[in-house]
mmCIF file of C-alpha atoms in Angstrom:
data_model
loop_
_atom_site.group_PDB
_atom_site.id
_atom_site.type_symbol
_atom_site.label_atom_id
_atom_site.label_comp_id
_atom_site.label_asym_id
_atom_site.label_seq_id
_atom_site.Cartn_x
_atom_site.Cartn_y
_atom_site.Cartn_z
ATOM 1 C CA MET A 1 83.520 94.040 100.323
ATOM 2 C CA THR A 2 84.660 95.269 96.915
ATOM 3 C CA SER A 3 85.874 93.055 94.087
ATOM 4 C CA ILE A 4 89.602 93.209 93.411
ATOM 5 C CA LYS A 5 88.899 94.443 89.878
ATOM 6 C CA ASP A 6 86.784 97.356 91.120
ATOM 7 C CA ALA A 7 89.301 98.205 93.862
ATOM 8 C CA ALA A 8 92.164 98.057 91.333
ATOM 9 C CA ASP A 9 90.267 100.240 88.841
ATOM 10 C CA HIS A 10 89.569 102.821 91.554
ATOM 11 C CA PHE A 11 93.197 102.745 92.729
ATOM 12 C CA LEU A 12 94.532 103.148 89.188
ATOM 13 C CA ALA A 13 92.144 106.047 88.533
ATOM 14 C CA HIS A 14 94.447 108.163 90.689
ATOM 15 C CA HIS A 15 97.154 110.104 88.914
ATOM 16 C CA ARG A 16 99.740 110.750 91.667
ATOM 17 C CA ILE A 17 100.953 107.451 93.136
ATOM 18 C CA ALA A 18 103.857 106.836 95.507
ATOM 19 C CA VAL A 19 105.766 103.558 95.339
ATOM 20 C CA THR A 20 107.712 102.542 98.435
ATOM 21 C CA GLY A 21 110.715 100.242 98.230
ATOM 22 C CA VAL A 22 112.001 101.515 94.889
ATOM 23 C CA SER A 23 115.673 100.557 94.992
ATOM 24 C CA SER A 24 118.813 102.213 93.698
ATOM 25 C CA HIS A 25 119.766 98.648 92.658
ATOM 26 C CA PRO A 26 116.686 97.744 90.575
ATOM 27 C CA GLU A 27 117.529 94.166 89.586
ATOM 28 C CA GLY A 28 114.772 91.904 90.868
ATOM 29 C CA HIS A 29 112.846 94.592 92.761
ATOM 30 C CA GLY A 30 109.126 94.504 92.046
ATOM 31 C CA SER A 31 108.796 98.085 93.265
ATOM 32 C CA ASN A 32 111.071 99.305 90.498
ATOM 33 C CA ALA A 33 108.999 97.533 87.846
ATOM 34 C CA VAL A 34 105.791 99.048 89.244
ATOM 35 C CA TYR A 35 107.378 102.492 89.442
ATOM 36 C CA GLN A 36 108.666 102.368 85.856
ATOM 37 C CA ARG A 37 105.428 101.009 84.371
ATOM 38 C CA LEU A 38 103.326 103.656 86.123
ATOM 39 C CA LYS A 39 105.587 106.352 84.698
ATOM 40 C CA GLU A 40 105.423 104.776 81.219
ATOM 41 C CA LYS A 41 101.619 104.822 81.390
ATOM 42 C CA GLY A 42 101.507 108.525 82.225
ATOM 43 C CA TYR A 43 101.113 108.458 85.986
ATOM 44 C CA GLU A 44 102.988 110.858 88.223
ATOM 45 C CA ALA A 45 104.849 108.176 90.147
ATOM 46 C CA PHE A 46 107.038 109.056 93.122
ATOM 47 C CA ALA A 47 109.787 106.784 94.410
ATOM 48 C CA ILE A 48 109.969 106.465 98.198
ATOM 49 C CA ASN A 49 113.355 105.378 99.524
ATOM 50 C CA PRO A 50 114.768 106.821 102.767
ATOM 51 C CA ASN A 51 118.256 105.526 101.967
ATOM 52 C CA SER A 52 118.910 107.074 98.564
ATOM 53 C CA PRO A 53 118.332 110.574 97.177
ATOM 54 C CA THR A 54 117.849 109.185 93.654
ATOM 55 C CA VAL A 55 116.594 105.960 92.094
ATOM 56 C CA GLU A 56 116.169 105.101 88.442
ATOM 57 C CA GLY A 57 117.665 108.526 87.653
ATOM 58 C CA ASP A 58 114.826 110.302 89.481
ATOM 59 C CA THR A 59 114.511 112.046 92.813
ATOM 60 C CA ALA A 60 113.593 109.687 95.625
ATOM 61 C CA TYR A 61 111.755 110.921 98.691
ATOM 62 C CA PRO A 62 112.425 109.615 102.194
ATOM 63 C CA THR A 63 108.753 109.628 103.242
ATOM 64 C CA LEU A 64 105.304 110.133 101.779
ATOM 65 C CA SER A 65 105.081 113.521 103.458
ATOM 66 C CA ALA A 66 108.234 114.674 101.635
ATOM 67 C CA VAL A 67 106.597 114.417 98.189
ATOM 68 C CA PRO A 68 105.845 117.954 96.978
ATOM 69 C CA GLY A 69 102.110 118.330 96.444
ATOM 70 C CA GLY A 70 101.352 114.970 98.057
ATOM 71 C CA VAL A 71 100.042 111.787 96.485
ATOM 72 C CA GLU A 72 96.630 110.182 96.113
ATOM 73 C CA ALA A 73 97.539 106.513 96.579
ATOM 74 C CA VAL A 74 100.461 104.349 97.696
ATOM 75 C CA VAL A 75 101.929 101.059 96.506
ATOM 76 C CA ILE A 76 103.830 99.410 99.356
ATOM 77 C CA GLY A 77 106.754 97.392 98.028
ATOM 78 C CA THR A 78 108.893 97.107 101.156
ATOM 79 C CA ARG A 79 109.263 94.268 103.632
ATOM 80 C CA PRO A 80 106.051 93.599 105.588
ATOM 81 C CA ALA A 81 107.651 94.983 108.757
ATOM 82 C CA HIS A 82 107.505 98.479 107.217
ATOM 83 C CA ALA A 83 103.891 98.295 106.000
ATOM 84 C CA LEU A 84 102.172 99.447 109.193
ATOM 85 C CA GLY A 85 104.291 102.582 109.432
ATOM 86 C CA THR A 86 103.526 103.412 105.810
ATOM 87 C CA VAL A 87 99.791 102.816 106.270
ATOM 88 C CA LYS A 88 99.756 105.054 109.344
ATOM 89 C CA GLU A 89 101.676 107.807 107.545
ATOM 90 C CA ALA A 90 99.278 107.556 104.598
ATOM 91 C CA ALA A 91 96.295 107.896 106.946
ATOM 92 C CA GLU A 92 97.842 110.947 108.622
ATOM 93 C CA LEU A 93 98.206 112.540 105.177
ATOM 94 C CA GLY A 94 94.625 111.763 104.156
ATOM 95 C CA ILE A 95 95.631 109.074 101.662
ATOM 96 C CA SER A 96 92.892 106.467 101.761
ATOM 97 C CA GLU A 97 94.113 103.908 99.218
ATOM 98 C CA VAL A 98 97.037 101.562 99.747
ATOM 99 C CA TRP A 99 98.166 98.551 97.739
ATOM 100 C CA MET A 100 100.474 96.035 99.444
ATOM 101 C CA HIS A 101 102.382 94.307 96.645
ATOM 102 C CA ARG A 102 102.566 90.531 96.705
ATOM 103 C CA ALA A 103 103.322 88.008 94.034
ATOM 104 C CA PHE A 104 104.920 85.068 95.842
ATOM 105 C CA GLY A 105 105.494 84.562 99.551
ATOM 106 C CA SER A 106 104.243 87.302 101.866
ATOM 107 C CA GLY A 107 105.452 90.113 99.620
ATOM 108 C CA SER A 108 104.751 93.398 101.398
ATOM 109 C CA VAL A 109 101.545 92.269 103.083
ATOM 110 C CA ASP A 110 101.309 92.640 106.853
ATOM 111 C CA LYS A 111 98.025 91.468 108.409
ATOM 112 C CA ASN A 112 98.235 94.046 111.197
ATOM 113 C CA ALA A 113 98.732 96.861 108.680
ATOM 114 C CA VAL A 114 95.797 95.589 106.600
ATOM 115 C CA ALA A 115 93.544 95.467 109.658
ATOM 116 C CA TRP A 116 94.679 98.872 110.945
ATOM 117 C CA GLY A 117 94.087 100.518 107.563
ATOM 118 C CA ARG A 118 90.630 99.013 107.147
ATOM 119 C CA GLU A 119 89.674 99.889 110.724
ATOM 120 C CA HIS A 120 90.576 103.485 109.862
ATOM 121 C CA GLY A 121 88.429 103.600 106.721
ATOM 122 C CA MET A 122 91.156 102.972 104.166
ATOM 123 C CA THR A 123 90.907 100.748 101.120
ATOM 124 C CA VAL A 124 93.763 98.272 101.471
ATOM 125 C CA ILE A 125 94.501 95.904 98.607
ATOM 126 C CA ASP A 126 96.405 93.099 100.288
ATOM 127 C CA GLY A 127 98.131 91.271 97.478
ATOM 128 C CA GLY A 128 98.731 91.167 93.797
ATOM 129 C CA CYS A 129 100.262 93.977 91.791
ATOM 130 C CA PRO A 130 98.913 97.090 90.082
ATOM 131 C CA LEU A 131 100.521 95.796 86.881
ATOM 132 C CA MET A 132 97.986 92.963 86.811
ATOM 133 C CA PHE A 133 95.042 95.307 86.161
ATOM 134 C CA GLY A 134 93.767 97.984 83.828
ATOM 135 C CA ASP A 135 95.942 99.584 81.204
ATOM 136 C CA THR A 136 99.090 98.971 83.271
ATOM 137 C CA ALA A 137 98.718 95.206 82.746
ATOM 138 C CA ASP A 138 100.621 93.107 80.272
ATOM 139 C CA GLY A 139 100.028 89.496 79.268
ATOM 140 C CA ALA A 140 102.527 88.056 81.730
ATOM 141 C CA HIS A 141 101.020 89.964 84.664
ATOM 142 C CA GLN A 142 97.471 89.016 83.630
ATOM 143 C CA THR A 143 98.451 85.347 83.519
ATOM 144 C CA MET A 144 100.191 85.667 86.875
ATOM 145 C CA CYS A 145 97.065 87.344 88.272
ATOM 146 C CA ARG A 146 94.884 84.375 87.332
ATOM 147 C CA MET A 147 97.352 81.925 88.875
ATOM 148 C CA LEU A 148 97.855 83.969 92.043
ATOM 149 C CA THR A 149 94.114 84.523 92.490
ATOM 150 C CA TRP A 150 93.698 80.752 92.394
ATOM 151 C CA THR A 151 96.421 80.358 95.075
ATOM 152 C CA ARG A 152 94.929 83.284 97.082
ATOM 153 C CA LYS A 153 97.993 85.531 96.810
ATOM 154 C CA VAL A 154 95.692 87.975 95.004
ATOM 155 C CA PRO A 155 92.482 88.583 96.945
ATOM 156 C CA LYS A 156 89.139 88.245 95.163
ATOM 157 C CA GLU A 157 87.702 90.996 97.353
ATOM 158 C CA VAL A 158 89.065 93.744 99.552
#
């Protein structure tokens, strides 16, 4: 097992990151916040939304495979029911790192998708948020990380 900090650092070392679930109606969508912060911090972030050609004023892609030049890692910010399909598509594309966003409730975490990804050699971070770690973090997310680690919504190891 790898500590969440080490897994997060390795994930955030990638430059081209897809974010699924970015909405054309951003109010209250965690995926939109992740997408915007990654862009602000200099990442090449790609919005994945099969229902809208644009989000946040940017091109949205219907699938991971539609992103020109591919991506290195994926943040899953959709309902858990979509996680397994995303993990399988990522594996088919050779993407070995996936982060299933979760703050409260189940978030985007699907136990079957976590197990499938790990069984296929992928690093799957099953909870928390990329904005809780590294230079993408802010004080509010760091505080939330401590609280959610205590309540086990952020794993200590992956």
